[in-house]
PDB file of C-alpha atoms in Angstrom:
ATOM      1  CA  MET N   1      -1.969 -35.987   0.435  1.00 72.00           C
ATOM      2  CA  VAL N   2      -4.507 -37.727  -2.071  1.00 81.00           C
ATOM      3  CA  SER N   3      -7.162 -37.497   0.412  1.00 79.00           C
ATOM      4  CA  TRP N   4      -6.467 -33.611   1.076  1.00 82.00           C
ATOM      5  CA  ILE N   5      -6.761 -33.087  -2.700  1.00 88.00           C
ATOM      6  CA  ILE N   6      -9.895 -35.210  -2.881  1.00 88.00           C
ATOM      7  CA  SER N   7     -11.558 -33.510   0.008  1.00 85.00           C
ATOM      8  CA  ARG N   8     -10.945 -29.997  -1.361  1.00 87.00           C
ATOM      9  CA  LEU N   9     -12.058 -30.695  -4.715  1.00 91.00           C
ATOM     10  CA  VAL N  10     -15.550 -32.110  -2.940  1.00 89.00           C
ATOM     11  CA  VAL N  11     -15.794 -29.151  -0.644  1.00 88.00           C
ATOM     12  CA  LEU N  12     -15.185 -26.865  -3.651  1.00 91.00           C
ATOM     13  CA  ILE N  13     -17.473 -28.581  -6.516  1.00 91.00           C
ATOM     14  CA  PHE N  14     -20.270 -29.988  -4.158  1.00 90.00           C
ATOM     15  CA  GLY N  15     -20.173 -28.116  -0.929  1.00 90.00           C
ATOM     16  CA  THR N  16     -20.013 -24.612  -2.713  1.00 91.00           C
ATOM     17  CA  LEU N  17     -20.551 -24.443  -6.662  1.00 94.00           C
ATOM     18  CA  TYR N  18     -23.487 -27.069  -6.538  1.00 92.00           C
ATOM     19  CA  PRO N  19     -25.385 -25.241  -3.787  1.00 92.00           C
ATOM     20  CA  ALA N  20     -24.483 -21.658  -5.091  1.00 93.00           C
ATOM     21  CA  TYR N  21     -26.197 -22.710  -8.453  1.00 94.00           C
ATOM     22  CA  TYR N  22     -29.282 -24.122  -6.959  1.00 91.00           C
ATOM     23  CA  SER N  23     -29.663 -20.894  -4.955  1.00 92.00           C
ATOM     24  CA  TYR N  24     -29.512 -18.872  -8.008  1.00 93.00           C
ATOM     25  CA  LYS N  25     -32.580 -20.758  -9.111  1.00 91.00           C
ATOM     26  CA  ALA N  26     -34.329 -20.866  -5.759  1.00 90.00           C
ATOM     27  CA  VAL N  27     -34.052 -16.735  -6.019  1.00 90.00           C
ATOM     28  CA  LYS N  28     -34.767 -16.774  -9.679  1.00 90.00           C
ATOM     29  CA  SER N  29     -38.033 -18.963  -9.457  1.00 89.00           C
ATOM     30  CA  LYS N  30     -39.125 -16.965  -6.127  1.00 85.00           C
ATOM     31  CA  ASP N  31     -39.573 -20.494  -4.403  1.00 85.00           C
ATOM     32  CA  ILE N  32     -39.808 -19.555  -0.954  1.00 88.00           C
ATOM     33  CA  LYS N  33     -39.593 -23.272   0.303  1.00 89.00           C
ATOM     34  CA  GLU N  34     -36.185 -23.817  -1.667  1.00 89.00           C
ATOM     35  CA  TYR N  35     -35.080 -20.638  -0.564  1.00 89.00           C
ATOM     36  CA  VAL N  36     -35.375 -21.409   3.161  1.00 91.00           C
ATOM     37  CA  LYS N  37     -33.678 -24.433   2.433  1.00 91.00           C
ATOM     38  CA  TRP N  38     -30.626 -23.118   0.798  1.00 92.00           C
ATOM     39  CA  MET N  39     -30.525 -20.551   3.060  1.00 93.00           C
ATOM     40  CA  MET N  40     -30.108 -23.066   6.401  1.00 93.00           C
ATOM     41  CA  TYR N  41     -27.725 -24.778   3.961  1.00 94.00           C
ATOM     42  CA  TRP N  42     -25.201 -22.044   3.681  1.00 94.00           C
ATOM     43  CA  ILE N  43     -25.620 -21.336   7.472  1.00 94.00           C
ATOM     44  CA  ILE N  44     -24.355 -24.697   8.315  1.00 94.00           C
ATOM     45  CA  PHE N  45     -21.633 -24.656   5.785  1.00 94.00           C
ATOM     46  CA  ALA N  46     -20.477 -21.306   6.996  1.00 93.00           C
ATOM     47  CA  LEU N  47     -20.067 -22.923  10.408  1.00 93.00           C
ATOM     48  CA  PHE N  48     -18.394 -26.168   9.173  1.00 93.00           C
ATOM     49  CA  MET N  49     -16.101 -24.052   7.392  1.00 91.00           C
ATOM     50  CA  SER N  50     -15.039 -21.861  10.476  1.00 92.00           C
ATOM     51  CA  VAL N  51     -14.541 -25.043  12.332  1.00 91.00           C
ATOM     52  CA  GLU N  52     -12.323 -26.777   9.506  1.00 89.00           C
ATOM     53  CA  THR N  53     -10.155 -23.805   9.896  1.00 88.00           C
ATOM     54  CA  PHE N  54      -9.057 -25.415  12.984  1.00 90.00           C
ATOM     55  CA  THR N  55      -9.342 -28.920  12.651  1.00 88.00           C
ATOM     56  CA  ASP N  56      -7.151 -28.900   9.367  1.00 84.00           C
ATOM     57  CA  ILE N  57      -4.656 -27.674  11.809  1.00 86.00           C
ATOM     58  CA  PHE N  58      -4.997 -29.614  14.990  1.00 86.00           C
ATOM     59  CA  LEU N  59      -6.831 -32.709  13.759  1.00 82.00           C
ATOM     60  CA  CYS N  60      -5.391 -33.734  10.177  1.00 79.00           C
ATOM     61  CA  TRP N  61      -3.552 -36.505  11.685  1.00 83.00           C
ATOM     62  CA  PHE N  62      -6.736 -38.196  12.744  1.00 81.00           C
ATOM     63  CA  PRO N  63      -7.165 -41.306  10.562  1.00 84.00           C
ATOM     64  CA  PHE N  64      -9.892 -41.022   7.749  1.00 86.00           C
ATOM     65  CA  TYR N  65     -10.321 -37.416   8.828  1.00 87.00           C
ATOM     66  CA  TYR N  66     -10.505 -35.887   5.173  1.00 88.00           C
ATOM     67  CA  GLU N  67     -12.731 -38.998   4.430  1.00 89.00           C
ATOM     68  CA  LEU N  68     -15.072 -38.022   7.304  1.00 90.00           C
ATOM     69  CA  LYS N  69     -15.110 -34.594   5.820  1.00 90.00           C
ATOM     70  CA  ILE N  70     -16.402 -35.606   2.179  1.00 90.00           C
ATOM     71  CA  ALA N  71     -19.178 -37.895   4.092  1.00 92.00           C
ATOM     72  CA  PHE N  72     -20.287 -34.860   6.298  1.00 92.00           C
ATOM     73  CA  VAL N  73     -20.310 -32.834   3.108  1.00 91.00           C
ATOM     74  CA  ALA N  74     -22.585 -35.264   1.179  1.00 92.00           C
ATOM     75  CA  TRP N  75     -24.843 -35.859   4.369  1.00 93.00           C
ATOM     76  CA  LEU N  76     -25.517 -31.948   4.462  1.00 91.00           C
ATOM     77  CA  LEU N  77     -26.523 -32.034   0.632  1.00 90.00           C
ATOM     78  CA  SER N  78     -28.510 -35.225   0.829  1.00 88.00           C
ATOM     79  CA  PRO N  79     -32.205 -34.805  -0.059  1.00 85.00           C
ATOM     80  CA  TYR N  80     -32.855 -37.986   1.763  1.00 87.00           C
ATOM     81  CA  THR N  81     -30.802 -37.138   4.889  1.00 87.00           C
ATOM     82  CA  LYS N  82     -31.493 -33.263   4.854  1.00 86.00           C
ATOM     83  CA  GLY N  83     -28.450 -32.696   7.289  1.00 91.00           C
ATOM     84  CA  SER N  84     -28.543 -29.150   6.951  1.00 91.00           C
ATOM     85  CA  SER N  85     -31.808 -28.466   7.436  1.00 92.00           C
ATOM     86  CA  LEU N  86     -31.524 -30.989  10.636  1.00 92.00           C
ATOM     87  CA  LEU N  87     -28.769 -29.512  12.365  1.00 93.00           C
ATOM     88  CA  TYR N  88     -30.082 -25.739  11.655  1.00 93.00           C
ATOM     89  CA  ARG N  89     -33.782 -26.707  13.579  1.00 92.00           C
ATOM     90  CA  LYS N  90     -32.058 -29.002  16.382  1.00 92.00           C
ATOM     91  CA  PHE N  91     -28.876 -26.689  17.226  1.00 92.00           C
ATOM     92  CA  VAL N  92     -28.498 -23.410  15.484  1.00 92.00           C
ATOM     93  CA  HIS N  93     -31.605 -22.018  15.474  1.00 92.00           C
ATOM     94  CA  PRO N  94     -32.641 -22.355  18.806  1.00 92.00           C
ATOM     95  CA  THR N  95     -28.956 -21.289  20.108  1.00 90.00           C
ATOM     96  CA  LEU N  96     -29.147 -18.110  17.830  1.00 89.00           C
ATOM     97  CA  SER N  97     -32.594 -17.193  19.042  1.00 89.00           C
ATOM     98  CA  SER N  98     -31.509 -17.386  22.941  1.00 90.00           C
ATOM     99  CA  LYS N  99     -28.670 -15.471  22.431  1.00 87.00           C
ATOM    100  CA  GLU N 100     -29.614 -13.224  19.556  1.00 86.00           C
ATOM    101  CA  LYS N 101     -29.830  -9.876  21.717  1.00 88.00           C
ATOM    102  CA  GLU N 102     -26.285 -10.434  23.170  1.00 89.00           C
ATOM    103  CA  ILE N 103     -25.140 -11.093  19.634  1.00 88.00           C
ATOM    104  CA  ASP N 104     -26.414  -8.136  18.260  1.00 89.00           C
ATOM    105  CA  GLU N 105     -25.009  -5.785  20.982  1.00 88.00           C
ATOM    106  CA  CYS N 106     -21.637  -7.305  20.760  1.00 89.00           C
ATOM    107  CA  LEU N 107     -21.718  -6.479  16.980  1.00 88.00           C
ATOM    108  CA  ILE N 108     -22.782  -2.907  17.832  1.00 88.00           C
ATOM    109  CA  GLN N 109     -19.852  -2.207  20.241  1.00 87.00           C
ATOM    110  CA  ALA N 110     -17.660  -3.963  17.941  1.00 87.00           C
ATOM    111  CA  LYS N 111     -18.744  -1.902  15.044  1.00 83.00           C
ATOM    112  CA  ASP N 112     -18.361   1.641  17.356  1.00 82.00           C
ATOM    113  CA  ARG N 113     -14.781   0.366  18.475  1.00 83.00           C
ATOM    114  CA  SER N 114     -13.663  -0.816  15.070  1.00 84.00           C
ATOM    115  CA  TYR N 115     -14.839   2.823  13.845  1.00 78.00           C
ATOM    116  CA  ASP N 116     -13.217   4.746  16.652  1.00 79.00           C
ATOM    117  CA  ALA N 117      -9.760   2.537  16.663  1.00 82.00           C
ATOM    118  CA  LEU N 118      -9.807   3.267  12.652  1.00 80.00           C
ATOM    119  CA  VAL N 119     -10.413   7.037  13.049  1.00 82.00           C
ATOM    120  CA  HIS N 120      -7.732   7.144  15.976  1.00 77.00           C
ATOM    121  CA  PHE N 121      -5.065   5.331  13.904  1.00 80.00           C
ATOM    122  CA  GLY N 122      -5.836   7.148  11.178  1.00 82.00           C
ATOM    123  CA  LYS N 123      -4.924  10.355  12.905  1.00 80.00           C
ATOM    124  CA  ARG N 124      -1.933   9.099  14.330  1.00 79.00           C
ATOM    125  CA  GLY N 125      -0.683   7.884  10.813  1.00 82.00           C
ATOM    126  CA  LEU N 126      -1.443  11.318   9.603  1.00 82.00           C
ATOM    127  CA  ASN N 127       0.780  12.858  12.516  1.00 82.00           C
ATOM    128  CA  VAL N 128       3.599  10.204  11.974  1.00 84.00           C
ATOM    129  CA  ALA N 129       3.586  11.141   7.779  1.00 84.00           C
ATOM    130  CA  ALA N 130       3.492  14.910   8.913  1.00 82.00           C
ATOM    131  CA  SER N 131       6.292  15.024  11.261  1.00 81.00           C
ATOM    132  CA  ALA N 132       8.436  12.438   8.993  1.00 81.00           C
ATOM    133  CA  ALA N 133       8.006  14.995   6.222  1.00 81.00           C
ATOM    134  CA  VAL N 134       9.019  17.966   8.636  1.00 81.00           C
ATOM    135  CA  THR N 135      12.007  16.236   9.497  1.00 80.00           C
ATOM    136  CA  ALA N 136      13.126  15.431   5.962  1.00 78.00           C
ATOM    137  CA  ALA N 137      12.838  18.812   4.799  1.00 77.00           C
ATOM    138  CA  ALA N 138      14.737  20.268   7.993  1.00 74.00           C
ATOM    139  CA  LYS N 139      17.618  17.702   7.274  1.00 71.00           C
ATOM    140  CA  GLY N 140      17.684  18.809   3.792  1.00 68.00           C
ATOM    141  CA  GLN N 141      18.071  22.689   4.708  1.00 68.00           C
ATOM    142  CA  GLY N 142      20.577  21.406   7.191  1.00 66.00           C
ATOM    143  CA  ALA N 143      22.755  19.326   4.743  1.00 64.00           C
ATOM    144  CA  LEU N 144      22.461  22.430   2.358  1.00 62.00           C
ATOM    145  CA  SER N 145      23.377  24.954   5.260  1.00 65.00           C
ATOM    146  CA  GLU N 146      26.237  22.682   5.979  1.00 66.00           C
ATOM    147  CA  ARG N 147      27.609  22.117   2.230  1.00 64.00           C
ATOM    148  CA  LEU N 148      27.469  25.764   1.975  1.00 62.00           C
ATOM    149  CA  ARG N 149      29.781  26.620   5.116  1.00 64.00           C
ATOM    150  CA  SER N 150      32.347  24.178   3.950  1.00 62.00           C
ATOM    151  CA  PHE N 151      33.492  26.888   1.884  1.00 55.00           C
ATOM    152  CA  SER N 152      35.970  28.742   4.222  1.00 52.00           C
ATOM    153  CA  MET N 153      37.566  32.214   3.732  1.00 50.00           C
ATOM    154  CA  GLN N 154      40.689  30.575   2.370  1.00 51.00           C
ATOM    155  CA  ASP N 155      38.670  28.791  -0.123  1.00 55.00           C
ATOM    156  CA  LEU N 156      37.146  32.019  -1.405  1.00 52.00           C
ATOM    157  CA  SER N 157      40.390  34.131  -1.329  1.00 55.00           C
ATOM    158  CA  THR N 158      41.921  31.331  -3.493  1.00 57.00           C
ATOM    159  CA  ILE N 159      38.954  31.627  -5.840  1.00 52.00           C
ATOM    160  CA  ARG N 160      39.251  35.471  -5.838  1.00 53.00           C
ATOM    161  CA  GLY N 161      43.154  35.073  -6.477  1.00 51.00           C
ATOM    162  CA  ASP N 162      42.243  32.716  -9.592  1.00 48.00           C
ATOM    163  CA  THR N 163      39.721  34.425 -11.005  1.00 48.00           C
ATOM    164  CA  PRO N 164      40.345  38.312 -11.407  1.00 48.00           C
ATOM    165  CA  SER N 165      37.852  40.719 -10.108  1.00 50.00           C
ATOM    166  CA  PRO N 166      36.178  43.217 -12.568  1.00 49.00           C
ATOM    167  CA  VAL N 167      37.627  46.072 -10.689  1.00 46.00           C
ATOM    168  CA  THR N 168      41.189  44.867 -11.471  1.00 49.00           C
ATOM    169  CA  VAL N 169      40.135  44.325 -15.288  1.00 44.00           C
ATOM    170  CA  ARG N 170      39.043  47.818 -15.668  1.00 53.00           C
ATOM    171  CA  ALA N 171      42.173  49.256 -13.911  1.00 52.00           C
ATOM    172  CA  ALA N 172      44.551  46.970 -16.000  1.00 53.00           C
ATOM    173  CA  SER N 173      42.858  48.353 -19.011  1.00 53.00           C
ATOM    174  CA  SER N 174      42.425  52.074 -18.261  1.00 56.00           C
ATOM    175  CA  LYS N 175      46.541  51.568 -17.437  1.00 56.00           C
ATOM    176  CA  ASN N 176      46.951  50.271 -20.911  1.00 59.00           C
ATOM    177  CA  VAL N 177      45.051  52.919 -22.486  1.00 50.00           C
ATOM    178  CA  LYS N 178      46.984  55.409 -20.758  1.00 54.00           C
ATOM    179  CA  SER N 179      50.368  54.023 -21.573  1.00 59.00           C
ATOM    180  CA  LYS N 180      49.093  53.826 -25.415  1.00 56.00           C
ATOM    181  CA  LEU N 181      48.354  57.576 -25.055  1.00 57.00           C
ATOM    182  CA  SER N 182      51.310  58.581 -23.829  1.00 60.00           C
ATOM    183  CA  ARG N 183      53.308  56.478 -26.354  1.00 62.00           C
ATOM    184  CA  SER N 184      51.562  58.078 -29.019  1.00 55.00           C
ATOM    185  CA  ALA N 185      52.180  61.646 -27.678  1.00 54.00           C
ATOM    186  CA  THR N 186      55.967  60.842 -27.591  1.00 58.00           C
ATOM    187  CA  GLN N 187      55.880  59.688 -31.122  1.00 57.00           C
ATOM    188  CA  THR N 188      54.071  62.509 -32.476  1.00 52.00           C
ATOM    189  CA  SER N 189      56.236  65.176 -30.432  1.00 52.00           C
ATOM    190  CA  GLU N 190      59.384  63.357 -31.645  1.00 52.00           C
ATOM    191  CA  ALA N 191      58.028  63.582 -35.485  1.00 49.00           C
ATOM    192  CA  SER N 192      57.205  67.361 -34.606  1.00 50.00           C
ATOM    193  CA  VAL N 193      60.779  67.977 -33.434  1.00 45.00           C
ATOM    194  CA  CYS N 194      62.328  66.354 -36.569  1.00 48.00           C
ATOM    195  CA  THR N 195      59.858  68.214 -38.931  1.00 48.00           C
ATOM    196  CA  CYS N 196      60.961  71.372 -37.219  1.00 45.00           C
ATOM    197  CA  CYS N 197      64.816  70.298 -37.663  1.00 49.00           C
ATOM    198  CA  SER N 198      64.488  69.639 -41.249  1.00 50.00           C
ATOM    199  CA  VAL N 199      62.765  72.924 -42.017  1.00 42.00           C
ATOM    200  CA  GLY N 200      65.717  74.757 -40.053  1.00 48.00           C
ATOM    201  CA  LYS N 201      68.122  73.186 -42.118  1.00 50.00           C
ATOM    202  CA  ILE N 202      66.846  73.807 -45.244  1.00 48.00           C
ATOM    203  CA  LEU N 203      66.419  77.600 -44.210  1.00 47.00           C
ATOM    204  CA  ARG N 204      70.234  77.740 -43.473  1.00 53.00           C
ATOM    205  CA  GLY N 205      71.034  76.269 -46.826  1.00 44.00           C
TER     206      GLY N 205
END
């Protein structure tokens, strides 16, 4: 565990931050020699990080594995050994020069295929989203129609029986008015009869 922590710190500080700062100085000073030197280092370091991803999984049990990683990073950076320049000139540059055309063709094909795949999956995703929205809307309308259909004719009749319609209210009010008018007419007729009788009695007397 301690060896792993030390190796990660060494790779982070001396393998990444230190070369990054000197690469900045090389770009700032426009020194072609230093620029080429650090470009070769970054190519080798990228390959080292790619290989490290798999070796950390399968070779971490190997004795002195993390110590060997620290020694390798120091060998790459040392101005005395010039490990990055040596590996680049002896192995990386000849291999890439011989396979450059094939690598370029593979990259172009991968770029085209990735673009076509992206467009295809984008269209497919839009279609799925649209169909999901349509089905959701249809389900919502179906639930609403089922809710409305749940009211049966019996429920409607009970509702009508509980709450009187405006026609019946109007009929009842008209009946009440007619009864009141008839009562007032009888009362006036009775009063007139009584007055006539009283007048007749007076005349007779």
